[in-house]
DNA sequence: CGAGAAAGTTGAAATGTTTCATTGACCGTA
DNA sequence: TACGGTCAATGAAACATTTCAACTTTCTCG
């Protein structure tokens, strides 16, 4: 009857001598079927090696048991930590998580979204290349539950989960000021990234409110937020005339900070004495650096978890209201800003 | 006619005034339908905002357009690089990639495999917790194309793609010996991991073939291959009596090496002069370390790409033969073993 | 013993797509 | 005019599951 084919409910029903409906009941509402038949069906299932066909189930149900996360940059561990948080929440809801990577390219992002739409995923979490992109509106219009992660989007058009980047910038620079630095570089870019603007803004705000000269907060733009850009920023820093050269740098993410740290140490600087460094994100590798990095910690997993919860609410709760969740970053001081002598 | 529902081929057909079959043809074999009707159908599609339902398509086709990778440890960037390689190959074959993470737990791995089976994925790539696990045989028995990544499995029971770990161990230790080290530590574990055994074996082989005293190659076992285990190995190393203390360490992966490096530098050692360090894998962060790490490079992306190609062959080629692909690792010498004075 | 309720089981319909044998229209040639 | 041939389009069947109204059997109580 089943020649090579993988067995279906029909085969199980035949083997157990019951109807299709009963087999389905055994799987979906075991309580309505008598112990005797249930057992018989279960035996038939394991004998045949039956495995539910998820496509058929989905087709009938109209939606899949899957959530998706479209991450921005697979080379930055930050996003994997966020994904991990999402995964945990998905797990709790008995859903699978589909992870995509746009690699900061809008075109890839669109391809992924298209596929996810075809897959009829329950909801989409995304750290978009551009939060204002039209293809995101498209999702909203279609009624696909969507949550923006680590970015924000105007107009309450959807939920988002982010961190107060302005505040992050403030506490980073405040910390450096407290450590006695009077000339500080801010390293990051491109400033088309919303976060770059906000972290920089926070940095400037606190700097001025401390009564410092704006000229002593030097913005060093980069083309991307990568280790190698961090290195090259370090070279530019070293090239500044000594009286203009900052004694501390606030890097807009940890990858930049790691690059800068490496370049500095390679050039013979002592960190933090000659150059103090603050990063942002507090990825695992920040604390693992040769000189452990002071960093502005984002609750990475928590970000993902919260986002997943929002998207699930949107998917299941009929009177869901869009929410813009914002977490508070906090400074984790380590050796890259606090010299051993001074610490403790 | 369609009230709120997302439109189906049927709706498109009605709107365009053609039959279901024609709409399907427009999507799957546009060449058989006349330009006039094709255009009409396409207009109807975009007007209705039609999106193919992948579940229905899969149900009919019997298999999904998806590959899956079950990675071993999401906190190790190595596996993300492998995944990236798989993704690229999947992309070329116009397939999606489903990424799962077993986090080194056999139970999670089994749950994931079960789900993937239900999903009827085209093939499964996996870096298993235990290559000998019974649930892997299960897959083979079911005829699901499967490739083991970065591990091997006896008996030609399936394809695998790996790196010659024995050779990796040899070249790492050979390099250290060439640099003049006479007492070397090998750091890693647990030795239930196949790779640990093989890399260690390679290390011992070359050591003896160089005529060195086996007692001068000191195995320092760890509980896991993580940064923090690397740190604690560093402490144990420092605790050794000076005349027994090695001047170089071969860490069985880069995370360990990073941890060891950090601990060493924190304790005031100069790397490589007081302690030389070699890692394994050559992840991105190895070259980004404060003292750039010498490491045994595995072709990470290539590993993934090759594995994907094998799984695709198994899925599509009726006279597929299982293959055990093995790549050759190569040493990338950096500052952590070659002091600046000596280099060039 | 019989009526009614409860428990258990059934069978058909529905989901959205693809495939393929069949039909229909049109054209040129014998 | 009739015939074969090509090109387009059609409609029904198939995929594997879930749901639900309807049916049968068993149980309970008067």
PDB file of C-alpha atoms in Angstrom, chain B residues 196-307:
ATOM      1  CA  UNK B 196      40.325  17.323  20.669  1.00  0.00           C
ATOM      2  CA  UNK B 197      41.703  13.827  20.376  1.00  0.00           C
ATOM      3  CA  UNK B 198      42.867  14.303  16.817  1.00  0.00           C
ATOM      4  CA  UNK B 199      44.473  17.683  17.216  1.00  0.00           C
ATOM      5  CA  UNK B 200      46.215  16.434  20.311  1.00  0.00           C
ATOM      6  CA  UNK B 201      47.348  13.339  18.482  1.00  0.00           C
ATOM      7  CA  UNK B 202      48.818  15.443  15.711  1.00  0.00           C
ATOM      8  CA  UNK B 203      50.605  17.554  18.270  1.00  0.00           C
ATOM      9  CA  UNK B 204      52.125  14.508  19.918  1.00  0.00           C
ATOM     10  CA  UNK B 205      53.103  12.907  16.636  1.00  0.00           C
ATOM     11  CA  UNK B 206      55.118  15.832  15.405  1.00  0.00           C
ATOM     12  CA  UNK B 207      56.580  16.417  18.829  1.00  0.00           C
ATOM     13  CA  UNK B 208      57.998  12.941  18.978  1.00  0.00           C
ATOM     14  CA  UNK B 209      59.081  12.885  15.375  1.00  0.00           C
ATOM     15  CA  UNK B 210      61.145  15.956  16.199  1.00  0.00           C
ATOM     16  CA  UNK B 211      62.815  13.907  18.849  1.00  0.00           C
ATOM     17  CA  UNK B 212      61.442  15.873  21.777  1.00  0.00           C
ATOM     18  CA  UNK B 213      60.706  14.498  25.196  1.00  0.00           C
ATOM     19  CA  UNK B 214      56.981  13.622  25.469  1.00  0.00           C
ATOM     20  CA  UNK B 215      56.972  15.019  28.989  1.00  0.00           C
ATOM     21  CA  UNK B 216      57.681  18.458  27.588  1.00  0.00           C
ATOM     22  CA  UNK B 217      54.371  18.483  25.743  1.00  0.00           C
ATOM     23  CA  UNK B 218      51.913  19.145  28.510  1.00  0.00           C
ATOM     24  CA  UNK B 219      48.233  18.491  28.003  1.00  0.00           C
ATOM     25  CA  UNK B 220      46.055  20.907  29.938  1.00  0.00           C
ATOM     26  CA  UNK B 221      42.483  19.621  29.727  1.00  0.00           C
ATOM     27  CA  UNK B 222      39.495  21.992  29.853  1.00  0.00           C
ATOM     28  CA  UNK B 223      35.805  21.388  30.400  1.00  0.00           C
ATOM     29  CA  UNK B 224      34.766  23.258  27.278  1.00  0.00           C
ATOM     30  CA  UNK B 225      36.161  25.230  24.395  1.00  0.00           C
ATOM     31  CA  UNK B 226      35.224  28.687  25.650  1.00  0.00           C
ATOM     32  CA  UNK B 227      36.908  31.959  26.463  1.00  0.00           C
ATOM     33  CA  UNK B 228      36.411  31.548  30.169  1.00  0.00           C
ATOM     34  CA  UNK B 229      37.903  28.066  30.129  1.00  0.00           C
ATOM     35  CA  UNK B 230      40.835  29.624  28.330  1.00  0.00           C
ATOM     36  CA  UNK B 231      41.261  32.111  31.134  1.00  0.00           C
ATOM     37  CA  UNK B 232      41.207  29.453  33.781  1.00  0.00           C
ATOM     38  CA  UNK B 233      43.694  27.362  31.827  1.00  0.00           C
ATOM     39  CA  UNK B 234      45.914  30.417  31.915  1.00  0.00           C
ATOM     40  CA  UNK B 235      45.727  30.499  35.666  1.00  0.00           C
ATOM     41  CA  UNK B 236      46.619  26.856  35.906  1.00  0.00           C
ATOM     42  CA  UNK B 237      49.529  27.483  33.579  1.00  0.00           C
ATOM     43  CA  UNK B 238      50.787  30.307  35.746  1.00  0.00           C
ATOM     44  CA  UNK B 239      50.554  28.037  38.763  1.00  0.00           C
ATOM     45  CA  UNK B 240      53.052  25.553  37.366  1.00  0.00           C
ATOM     46  CA  UNK B 241      56.545  25.565  38.857  1.00  0.00           C
ATOM     47  CA  UNK B 242      58.811  27.704  36.697  1.00  0.00           C
ATOM     48  CA  UNK B 243      61.028  24.897  35.475  1.00  0.00           C
ATOM     49  CA  UNK B 244      57.962  22.983  34.283  1.00  0.00           C
ATOM     50  CA  UNK B 245      56.163  25.994  32.860  1.00  0.00           C
ATOM     51  CA  UNK B 246      55.760  25.958  29.061  1.00  0.00           C
ATOM     52  CA  UNK B 247      56.787  28.940  27.009  1.00  0.00           C
ATOM     53  CA  UNK B 248      54.112  28.313  24.431  1.00  0.00           C
ATOM     54  CA  UNK B 249      50.544  27.084  24.275  1.00  0.00           C
ATOM     55  CA  UNK B 250      48.621  25.440  21.502  1.00  0.00           C
ATOM     56  CA  UNK B 251      44.940  26.095  22.157  1.00  0.00           C
ATOM     57  CA  UNK B 252      42.543  23.734  20.472  1.00  0.00           C
ATOM     58  CA  UNK B 253      40.321  26.584  19.356  1.00  0.00           C
ATOM     59  CA  UNK B 254      40.450  30.350  19.132  1.00  0.00           C
ATOM     60  CA  UNK B 255      38.075  31.036  21.979  1.00  0.00           C
ATOM     61  CA  UNK B 256      40.404  29.243  24.359  1.00  0.00           C
ATOM     62  CA  UNK B 257      43.328  31.120  22.857  1.00  0.00           C
ATOM     63  CA  UNK B 258      41.588  34.453  23.338  1.00  0.00           C
ATOM     64  CA  UNK B 259      40.884  33.609  26.972  1.00  0.00           C
ATOM     65  CA  UNK B 260      44.423  32.502  27.553  1.00  0.00           C
ATOM     66  CA  UNK B 261      45.791  35.596  25.869  1.00  0.00           C
ATOM     67  CA  UNK B 262      43.672  37.841  28.026  1.00  0.00           C
ATOM     68  CA  UNK B 263      44.654  36.116  31.225  1.00  0.00           C
ATOM     69  CA  UNK B 264      48.316  36.186  30.266  1.00  0.00           C
ATOM     70  CA  UNK B 265      48.374  39.853  29.364  1.00  0.00           C
ATOM     71  CA  UNK B 266      46.419  40.693  32.500  1.00  0.00           C
ATOM     72  CA  UNK B 267      49.034  38.844  34.524  1.00  0.00           C
ATOM     73  CA  UNK B 268      51.768  40.903  32.937  1.00  0.00           C
ATOM     74  CA  UNK B 269      53.152  38.368  30.498  1.00  0.00           C
ATOM     75  CA  UNK B 270      54.525  39.577  27.217  1.00  0.00           C
ATOM     76  CA  UNK B 271      53.121  37.694  24.235  1.00  0.00           C
ATOM     77  CA  UNK B 272      54.883  36.073  22.492  1.00  0.00           C
ATOM     78  CA  UNK B 273      58.114  36.602  24.402  1.00  0.00           C
ATOM     79  CA  UNK B 274      56.999  35.125  27.704  1.00  0.00           C
ATOM     80  CA  UNK B 275      54.225  33.019  26.262  1.00  0.00           C
ATOM     81  CA  UNK B 276      53.521  32.249  22.634  1.00  0.00           C
ATOM     82  CA  UNK B 277      49.989  31.252  21.675  1.00  0.00           C
ATOM     83  CA  UNK B 278      48.532  29.381  18.727  1.00  0.00           C
ATOM     84  CA  UNK B 279      44.794  29.050  18.253  1.00  0.00           C
ATOM     85  CA  UNK B 280      42.672  26.956  15.946  1.00  0.00           C
ATOM     86  CA  UNK B 281      39.913  27.915  13.465  1.00  0.00           C
ATOM     87  CA  UNK B 282      41.133  31.418  12.642  1.00  0.00           C
ATOM     88  CA  UNK B 283      37.882  33.162  13.383  1.00  0.00           C
ATOM     89  CA  UNK B 284      37.582  36.839  12.598  1.00  0.00           C
ATOM     90  CA  UNK B 285      38.320  37.804  16.172  1.00  0.00           C
ATOM     91  CA  UNK B 286      41.629  35.948  16.150  1.00  0.00           C
ATOM     92  CA  UNK B 287      43.167  38.532  13.887  1.00  0.00           C
ATOM     93  CA  UNK B 288      41.388  41.303  15.762  1.00  0.00           C
ATOM     94  CA  UNK B 289      42.911  40.429  19.114  1.00  0.00           C
ATOM     95  CA  UNK B 290      45.196  42.900  20.798  1.00  0.00           C
ATOM     96  CA  UNK B 291      48.072  40.649  19.935  1.00  0.00           C
ATOM     97  CA  UNK B 292      46.862  39.166  16.681  1.00  0.00           C
ATOM     98  CA  UNK B 293      46.601  35.435  17.119  1.00  0.00           C
ATOM     99  CA  UNK B 294      48.496  32.881  15.164  1.00  0.00           C
ATOM    100  CA  UNK B 295      45.942  30.260  14.289  1.00  0.00           C
ATOM    101  CA  UNK B 296      45.355  27.122  12.276  1.00  0.00           C
ATOM    102  CA  UNK B 297      43.047  28.303   9.576  1.00  0.00           C
ATOM    103  CA  UNK B 298      40.096  26.224   8.530  1.00  0.00           C
ATOM    104  CA  UNK B 299      38.358  27.215   5.313  1.00  0.00           C
ATOM    105  CA  UNK B 300      35.178  28.025   7.190  1.00  0.00           C
ATOM    106  CA  UNK B 301      32.929  29.290   4.448  1.00  0.00           C
ATOM    107  CA  UNK B 302      34.305  26.751   2.027  1.00  0.00           C
ATOM    108  CA  UNK B 303      33.442  23.991   4.466  1.00  0.00           C
ATOM    109  CA  UNK B 304      29.836  25.124   4.472  1.00  0.00           C
ATOM    110  CA  UNK B 305      29.663  25.620   0.764  1.00  0.00           C
ATOM    111  CA  UNK B 306      31.067  22.180   0.004  1.00  0.00           C
ATOM    112  CA  UNK B 307      28.721  20.555   2.477  1.00  0.00           C
TER     113      UNK B 307
END
